[in-house]
């Protein structure tokens, strides 16, 4: 696992009155305030268009908020630029809803990218890639061009890339959208293991099966606004 | 994995993926360098020839009558009043006749019927080596023409003027081909890098999102420009050297090239051309990144 973003605080993510709008007058998020602790697994739920993906994009600094403050590990992300922003992004693993895979590269090459930017040793990268592919039941797809994989397989490659660099924070957008029940369980087990190893996990989903019986906090967004934050009942 | 290992791997991957356009750029850069260096080589050789001819330049002042010793000294003083000269030599009518006869060689019998004093006496003036420019030579010639008893001054005016204007023209061609070199290298490399960037937009976006630093993303493109400059200019210089050797071999023996010695650039000039090409290509690459690489 990477060095924690912020050692002296238990809060990993701090969002205070965060809003995001798009021209001409689309309000994707409005006055969302929430704190997520270090090492916490956190679910964001809501219908399509509720603002889940926008919130994740703001957290990984892919986009900047229109108003409000977002701090990751005690650092206001809108103030970060250049090398500092790159270092922060290396510690955040993101599995995008649209995958963002390089479809002309192999599965192994796609996963390796997140480790290459941190200058990991080739042997470490090789071993880590093989290990992740095995855990996600994709060992036989090591040298397959990702453009030739099914949606479900591509989704798992995206997830593998997100966690490959052992980030301290993992953002996952609809991780089980294209998966069957068995693979969903496998993916969730992998994420739970990362969480147990200390990573903060934020999962945006509308798949009830993965948060219905959770003991973790679940935040519901409705039309870009925070509707509720509640802890799950099962432990 | 070290930074440079990763960067070199990226460069290798880029070159593999866009080898067609990279090859075209390489050939264009090498051709531009070849054109520029070719004209520059001719220019430098012409300058050398000019210097050599300048060393042999002498002005001949034809006189109405042979000057006596006192007049000779007076004329020498007058000539030195304009500028110091290397040497002043008086040629008498008889001496001029003898030289002419020697030049005619076997045919000197045509002079048998001629009086021995039909050629005018003259003064041969060898100007100092620093009297180089055409204007200075013209002024000196006009000054000598005004000396009392002078009929005419000759120094191969037409030839010297033509040579001077030819060298001028060459310097303009060198300047133009230099501009061509600058434009083609910068634009071609910029265009190729732009194509690469556009073709890899998705990858660059992803690299940014997974935390690649600006240096990680930019350095491979800069290195590509640098390689284009290095390989393209080296190829251009190598082609010119082969051409030079061929010309030397083909035209050796009696003829034009024996008038002066054709020489290639010293290594320092070749290295400067390569260095400038590298700089221009890297600049082309950098300017494209500034425009199209949003990171």
XYZ file of C-alpha atoms in Angstrom:
530
model
C 0.000 0.000 0.000
C 1.243 3.508 -0.794
C 2.288 5.895 1.930
C -0.895 7.384 3.408
C -1.915 10.755 1.991
C -2.176 12.223 5.421
C -0.786 10.468 8.445
C -2.077 12.664 11.225
C -5.763 12.669 10.534
C -8.444 10.047 10.360
C -10.328 11.976 7.693
C -9.413 11.061 4.128
C -12.051 13.002 2.217
C -13.598 16.266 3.296
C -16.275 17.861 1.113
C -17.827 21.109 2.271
C -20.767 22.624 0.388
C -19.529 21.313 -2.936
C -21.499 22.208 -6.053
C -20.825 21.453 -9.667
C -22.626 22.949 -12.630
C -22.235 22.603 -16.352
C -23.161 25.189 -18.956
C -25.740 26.358 -19.722
C -27.656 25.623 -16.537
C -27.180 21.978 -15.523
C -26.672 21.478 -11.793
C -24.935 18.117 -11.307
C -24.214 18.540 -7.589
C -25.503 21.049 -5.091
C -24.140 21.831 -1.637
C -22.880 18.344 -0.857
C -21.001 18.069 2.431
C -19.560 14.814 3.691
C -16.484 13.460 5.497
C -15.058 10.032 4.784
C -12.559 8.508 7.160
C -9.270 6.940 6.273
C -9.730 3.201 5.710
C -13.478 3.494 5.386
C -15.586 1.786 2.732
C -18.230 4.204 1.578
C -21.125 3.701 -0.813
C -22.727 6.412 -2.934
C -26.060 5.397 -4.311
C -28.730 7.061 -6.355
C -30.516 6.801 -9.645
C -28.878 7.568 -12.973
C -28.165 11.291 -13.189
C -28.148 11.712 -9.407
C -24.543 13.007 -9.485
C -22.592 9.911 -8.385
C -20.112 9.960 -11.271
C -19.674 13.733 -11.013
C -18.811 13.366 -7.347
C -16.168 10.740 -8.117
C -14.710 12.928 -10.877
C -14.370 15.753 -8.374
C -12.679 13.472 -5.855
C -10.014 12.357 -8.302
C -9.562 15.962 -9.495
C -10.568 15.038 -13.010
C -12.856 18.031 -12.708
C -12.920 20.996 -10.350
C -15.947 21.994 -8.269
C -17.855 25.160 -9.212
C -18.046 26.128 -5.547
C -17.107 24.548 -2.227
C -14.028 22.878 -0.804
C -12.673 19.372 -1.345
C -9.755 18.133 0.723
C -8.027 14.804 0.207
C -5.799 13.813 3.080
C -5.860 17.376 4.356
C -4.894 18.932 0.996
C -7.307 21.185 -0.865
C -7.165 19.596 -4.301
C -7.963 22.719 -6.295
C -4.666 24.201 -5.094
C -2.595 21.271 -6.361
C -0.821 21.495 -9.685
C 1.947 19.802 -11.634
C 4.086 17.368 -9.710
C 2.034 17.533 -6.490
C -1.198 16.783 -8.345
C 0.478 13.888 -10.178
C 1.721 12.466 -6.853
C -1.797 12.705 -5.413
C -3.269 10.948 -8.437
C -0.754 8.133 -8.074
C -2.271 7.477 -4.662
C -5.815 7.432 -5.971
C -6.984 4.432 -7.965
C -10.018 5.078 -10.131
C -12.166 2.540 -11.980
C -14.114 4.637 -14.440
C -17.600 3.819 -15.601
C -16.475 4.182 -19.225
C -13.380 2.070 -18.409
C -10.841 4.335 -20.191
C -8.922 1.330 -21.437
C -6.401 1.491 -24.246
C -8.196 -0.872 -26.576
C -5.146 -1.506 -28.758
C -3.045 -2.729 -25.831
C -3.128 -6.024 -23.980
C -4.842 -6.515 -20.631
C -1.452 -6.747 -18.925
C -0.221 -3.505 -20.499
C -3.365 -1.684 -19.413
C -2.976 -2.782 -15.819
C 0.753 -2.033 -15.801
C 0.274 1.633 -16.789
C -0.698 2.755 -13.295
C 2.474 1.197 -11.873
C 4.780 2.386 -14.651
C 4.053 6.041 -13.865
C 5.343 5.382 -10.344
C 8.498 3.802 -11.800
C 7.910 0.399 -10.213
C 10.430 -2.278 -11.136
C 9.471 -4.407 -14.194
C 9.545 -7.650 -12.186
C 7.251 -6.215 -9.510
C 4.855 -4.975 -12.198
C 4.860 -8.372 -13.914
C 4.103 -10.258 -10.705
C 1.438 -7.832 -9.579
C -0.329 -7.964 -12.965
C -0.379 -11.782 -12.951
C -1.635 -11.843 -9.383
C -4.483 -9.424 -10.079
C -5.525 -11.217 -13.251
C -5.711 -14.466 -11.292
C -7.773 -12.906 -8.528
C -10.222 -11.575 -11.108
C -10.355 -14.853 -13.023
C -8.669 -13.319 -16.066
C -5.338 -15.175 -16.016
C -5.868 -16.438 -19.563
C -6.439 -12.894 -20.853
C -2.938 -11.651 -19.993
C -1.909 -11.061 -23.602
C -5.342 -10.397 -25.061
C -5.974 -7.010 -26.640
C -8.563 -5.334 -24.409
C -10.626 -4.265 -27.416
C -11.372 -7.955 -27.963
C -12.621 -8.568 -24.395
C -16.260 -8.603 -23.283
C -17.692 -5.645 -21.323
C -17.518 -7.608 -18.100
C -13.879 -8.522 -18.688
C -13.014 -4.938 -19.574
C -14.671 -3.803 -16.371
C -12.515 -6.134 -14.327
C -9.361 -4.975 -16.127
C -10.346 -1.417 -15.215
C -10.704 -2.418 -11.597
C -7.378 -4.250 -11.653
C -5.679 -1.129 -13.021
C -7.279 0.980 -10.282
C -5.907 -1.144 -7.455
C -2.629 -2.281 -9.067
C -0.529 0.530 -7.632
C -1.819 -0.183 -4.094
C -3.411 3.249 -3.762
C -4.557 4.674 -0.430
C -7.873 5.683 -1.938
C -9.892 3.740 -4.493
C -12.824 5.259 -6.351
C -15.039 2.811 -8.183
C -17.874 3.767 -10.486
C -20.500 1.057 -10.998
C -18.088 -1.836 -10.433
C -20.632 -4.577 -11.052
C -22.691 -3.118 -13.879
C -21.735 -5.757 -16.423
C -21.004 -8.692 -14.126
C -22.844 -11.850 -13.122
C -23.416 -12.718 -9.468
C -20.317 -14.872 -9.058
C -17.988 -12.300 -10.607
C -19.669 -9.525 -8.620
C -18.847 -11.444 -5.440
C -15.247 -11.909 -6.615
C -14.887 -8.183 -7.349
C -16.375 -7.181 -4.016
C -14.056 -9.604 -2.224
C -11.082 -7.961 -3.904
C -12.273 -4.489 -2.895
C -12.928 -5.655 0.660
C -9.388 -7.043 0.848
C -7.999 -3.683 -0.287
C -10.128 -2.002 2.366
C -8.843 -4.372 5.027
C -5.312 -3.533 3.931
C -6.074 0.090 4.815
C -7.362 1.664 1.586
C -10.293 4.048 1.646
C -12.873 2.785 -0.843
C -15.637 4.880 -2.359
C -18.098 2.937 -4.507
C -20.746 4.632 -6.608
C -23.461 2.167 -7.551
C -27.123 1.577 -8.035
C -26.685 -2.196 -7.635
C -28.551 -2.907 -4.399
C -27.022 -6.377 -4.068
C -23.658 -4.959 -3.089
C -24.789 -2.475 -0.436
C -28.068 -3.934 0.838
C -26.445 -5.935 3.620
C -23.390 -3.783 4.187
C -22.299 -2.504 7.553
C -20.594 0.517 5.921
C -22.010 3.982 5.446
C -24.231 4.577 2.451
C -24.902 8.051 1.061
C -27.857 8.614 -1.196
C -27.870 11.385 -3.795
C -31.046 12.662 -5.410
C -30.921 15.150 -8.272
C -27.440 16.264 -7.242
C -28.327 16.828 -3.609
C -27.431 14.813 -0.549
C -30.558 12.977 0.505
C -29.265 10.801 3.312
C -26.179 9.243 4.884
C -26.856 6.114 6.885
C -24.856 3.216 8.242
C -25.839 -0.216 6.960
C -27.546 -2.612 9.283
C -25.606 -5.813 8.779
C -22.220 -6.386 10.328
C 11.717 1.223 -13.213
C 13.862 4.278 -13.817
C 12.565 7.431 -15.438
C 14.835 7.150 -18.477
C 14.086 3.476 -19.013
C 10.370 4.289 -19.090
C 10.870 7.298 -21.338
C 13.012 5.370 -23.837
C 10.422 2.602 -23.910
C 7.717 5.179 -24.652
C 9.827 6.680 -27.435
C 10.347 3.216 -28.934
C 6.611 2.576 -28.793
C 5.798 5.949 -30.403
C 8.295 5.389 -33.205
C 6.901 1.900 -33.837
C 3.323 3.145 -33.966
C 3.979 6.151 -36.235
C 6.986 4.931 -38.201
C 5.575 6.102 -41.557
C 5.275 9.763 -40.644
C 8.491 9.582 -38.599
C 10.372 8.313 -41.642
C 8.965 11.070 -43.833
C 10.031 13.673 -41.285
C 13.485 12.149 -41.046
C 13.911 12.295 -44.816
C 12.627 15.870 -44.977
C 14.986 17.005 -42.231
C 17.926 15.246 -43.868
C 17.065 16.749 -47.270
C 16.802 20.260 -45.774
C 20.163 19.830 -44.064
C 21.644 18.477 -47.292
C 20.401 21.457 -49.347
C 21.605 23.996 -46.804
C 24.941 22.305 -46.192
C 25.520 21.880 -49.948
C 25.172 25.610 -50.640
C 27.114 26.474 -47.529
C 29.932 24.194 -48.660
C 30.052 25.895 -52.073
C 29.957 29.284 -50.376
C 32.846 28.525 -48.008
C 34.897 27.094 -50.861
C 34.210 30.200 -52.950
C 35.320 32.380 -50.056
C 38.513 30.354 -49.830
C 39.022 30.794 -53.557
C 38.391 34.522 -53.185
C 41.039 34.747 -50.475
C 43.462 32.809 -52.604
C 42.847 35.024 -55.617
C 43.088 38.081 -53.398
C 46.555 36.943 -52.408
C 47.556 36.893 -56.089
C 45.819 40.172 -56.937
C 48.026 42.774 -58.554
C 47.249 46.077 -60.254
C 49.124 46.919 -63.432
C 49.616 50.617 -64.121
C 50.556 51.243 -67.775
C 52.705 54.314 -68.245
C 53.250 56.652 -71.191
C 57.018 56.663 -70.754
C 59.621 54.729 -68.852
C 60.280 56.562 -65.589
C 63.792 57.397 -64.581
C 65.132 56.442 -61.125
C 64.012 59.713 -59.552
C 60.499 59.488 -61.019
C 60.319 55.843 -59.939
C 60.961 56.877 -56.343
C 58.401 59.676 -56.641
C 55.803 57.227 -57.955
C 56.556 54.756 -55.154
C 56.047 57.554 -52.630
C 52.768 58.544 -54.261
C 51.516 54.939 -54.270
C 52.424 54.535 -50.611
C 50.548 57.736 -49.821
C 47.239 55.952 -50.585
C 48.075 52.845 -48.630
C 51.030 50.729 -47.809
C 51.612 48.112 -50.470
C 53.295 44.741 -50.457
C 55.491 45.415 -53.446
C 55.955 47.852 -56.332
C 57.748 46.536 -59.430
C 58.690 48.545 -62.483
C 58.564 46.748 -65.828
C 60.450 48.353 -68.688
C 59.453 48.161 -72.371
C 62.220 45.609 -73.023
C 61.231 43.535 -70.020
C 57.581 43.593 -71.119
C 58.644 42.479 -74.642
C 60.705 39.618 -73.210
C 57.831 38.443 -70.989
C 55.463 38.501 -73.950
C 57.927 36.548 -76.045
C 58.302 33.978 -73.252
C 54.532 33.623 -73.044
C 54.312 32.998 -76.797
C 56.867 30.202 -76.439
C 57.322 28.385 -79.748
C 55.368 31.066 -81.572
C 57.605 33.925 -80.505
C 58.915 34.300 -84.042
C 55.768 36.316 -84.815
C 57.467 39.116 -82.911
C 60.483 39.155 -85.226
C 59.111 41.992 -87.337
C 57.902 43.980 -84.332
C 59.975 46.793 -82.743
C 61.277 45.785 -79.300
C 59.689 48.812 -77.647
C 56.105 48.547 -78.873
C 54.783 47.493 -75.432
C 54.249 50.239 -72.829
C 56.263 50.303 -69.630
C 54.268 49.521 -66.477
C 54.246 49.346 -62.703
C 53.011 46.172 -60.992
C 51.499 46.997 -57.639
C 50.851 44.164 -55.148
C 48.468 45.562 -52.545
C 48.608 44.524 -48.882
C 46.628 41.365 -47.975
C 44.178 43.479 -45.998
C 43.026 45.267 -49.149
C 40.271 42.769 -49.733
C 36.980 44.377 -50.618
C 36.022 45.226 -54.143
C 35.375 48.844 -53.247
C 38.863 49.288 -51.782
C 40.437 47.782 -54.879
C 38.308 50.096 -57.064
C 39.342 53.166 -55.061
C 43.003 52.179 -55.234
C 42.695 51.607 -58.963
C 41.109 55.051 -59.453
C 43.902 56.615 -57.388
C 46.576 54.924 -59.482
C 44.838 56.038 -62.698
C 45.219 59.655 -61.561
C 49.019 59.349 -61.205
C 50.848 61.529 -63.773
C 51.846 59.658 -66.924
C 49.363 56.822 -66.429
C 47.608 55.451 -69.506
C 45.476 52.774 -67.918
C 45.136 50.596 -64.781
C 44.206 46.913 -65.037
C 43.495 44.283 -62.395
C 40.971 42.021 -64.179
C 38.081 44.298 -63.181
C 35.380 42.290 -64.952
C 36.494 39.007 -63.476
C 36.898 40.329 -59.962
C 33.494 42.029 -60.092
C 31.771 38.923 -61.402
C 33.389 36.794 -58.748
C 32.396 39.273 -56.063
C 28.742 39.331 -57.182
C 28.677 35.533 -57.515
C 29.856 35.231 -53.917
C 27.172 37.738 -52.908
C 24.520 35.677 -54.701
C 25.769 32.536 -53.004
C 25.492 34.147 -49.604
C 21.820 34.932 -50.378
C 21.223 31.318 -51.476
C 22.845 30.113 -48.256
C 20.598 32.445 -46.285
C 17.496 31.221 -48.119
C 18.384 27.556 -47.754
C 19.126 28.220 -44.080
C 15.634 29.668 -43.686
C 14.235 26.655 -45.521
C 16.099 24.400 -43.124
C 14.707 26.226 -40.101
C 11.137 26.189 -41.413
C 11.047 22.594 -42.592
C 12.662 21.175 -39.497
C 10.447 23.097 -37.099
C 7.197 22.609 -39.053
C 7.731 18.998 -40.069
C 8.736 17.879 -36.611
C 5.924 19.908 -35.062
C 3.447 18.344 -37.485
C 4.649 14.801 -36.806
C 4.552 15.276 -33.055
C 1.079 16.769 -33.422
C -0.079 13.675 -35.306
C 1.394 11.476 -32.588
C -0.292 13.496 -29.860
C -3.669 13.411 -31.601
C -3.314 9.679 -32.222
C -2.515 9.068 -28.564
C -4.995 11.497 -27.016
C -6.787 8.744 -25.080
C -3.541 7.352 -23.712
C -2.246 10.768 -22.684
C -5.525 11.516 -20.921
C -5.270 8.226 -19.068
C -1.628 8.771 -18.162
C -2.596 12.089 -16.655
C -5.378 10.495 -14.631
C -3.204 7.711 -13.226
C -0.688 10.269 -12.006
C 1.944 10.602 -14.707
C 4.003 13.722 -14.157
C 4.367 16.345 -16.887
C 7.946 15.210 -17.445
C 6.819 11.604 -17.848
C 4.398 12.628 -20.606
C 6.459 15.348 -22.290
C 9.979 13.945 -22.289
C 9.306 11.187 -24.869
C 8.001 13.789 -27.337
C 11.002 16.043 -26.750
C 13.283 13.047 -27.204
C 11.534 12.203 -30.474
C 12.239 15.724 -31.769
C 15.828 15.463 -30.603
C 16.260 12.106 -32.359
C 14.745 13.478 -35.567
C 17.230 16.347 -35.456
C 20.205 14.134 -34.684
C 19.469 11.395 -37.217
C 18.117 13.725 -39.933
C 21.057 16.134 -39.831
C 23.669 13.373 -39.508
C 22.125 11.682 -42.531
C 22.147 14.980 -44.456
C 25.804 15.663 -43.622
C 26.743 12.063 -44.471
C 24.983 12.362 -47.846
C 26.841 15.595 -48.557
C 30.153 13.987 -47.647
C 29.480 11.127 -50.048
C 28.539 13.657 -52.749
C 31.711 15.630 -52.021
C 33.886 12.531 -52.299
C 32.167 11.603 -55.546
C 32.737 15.096 -57.010
C 36.394 15.011 -55.974
C 36.856 11.602 -57.527
C 34.858 12.360 -60.666
C 36.413 15.743 -61.414
C 39.970 15.151 -60.282
C 42.622 15.744 -62.922
C 43.108 18.810 -65.117
C 40.156 21.156 -65.083
C 38.228 23.616 -62.961
C 38.758 21.851 -59.655
C 42.498 22.123 -60.067
C 42.282 25.908 -59.918
C 41.594 25.642 -56.214
C 41.425 22.871 -53.691
C 37.874 21.763 -52.837
C 37.602 21.135 -49.129
C 34.889 19.740 -46.811
C 33.714 21.403 -43.611
C 35.932 21.042 -40.577
C 34.319 18.719 -37.953
C 33.356 21.724 -35.826
C 31.095 23.113 -38.595
C 29.458 19.709 -39.178
C 28.846 19.385 -35.450
C 27.401 22.901 -35.317
C 24.959 22.097 -38.155
C 23.912 18.907 -36.346
C 23.600 20.777 -33.046
C 21.454 23.529 -34.557
C 19.229 20.945 -36.284
C 18.739 19.130 -32.978
C 17.842 22.418 -31.326
C 15.356 23.332 -34.083
C 13.665 19.918 -34.035
C 13.390 19.955 -30.253
C 11.923 23.462 -30.479
C 9.352 22.221 -33.015
C 8.452 19.392 -30.708
C 8.222 21.709 -27.695
C 6.020 24.272 -29.460
C 3.561 21.541 -30.485
C 3.385 20.230 -26.959
C 2.651 23.704 -25.680
C -0.220 23.993 -28.162
C -1.759 20.552 -28.175
C -0.725 18.762 -25.011
C -3.194 19.819 -22.373
C -1.765 18.389 -19.189
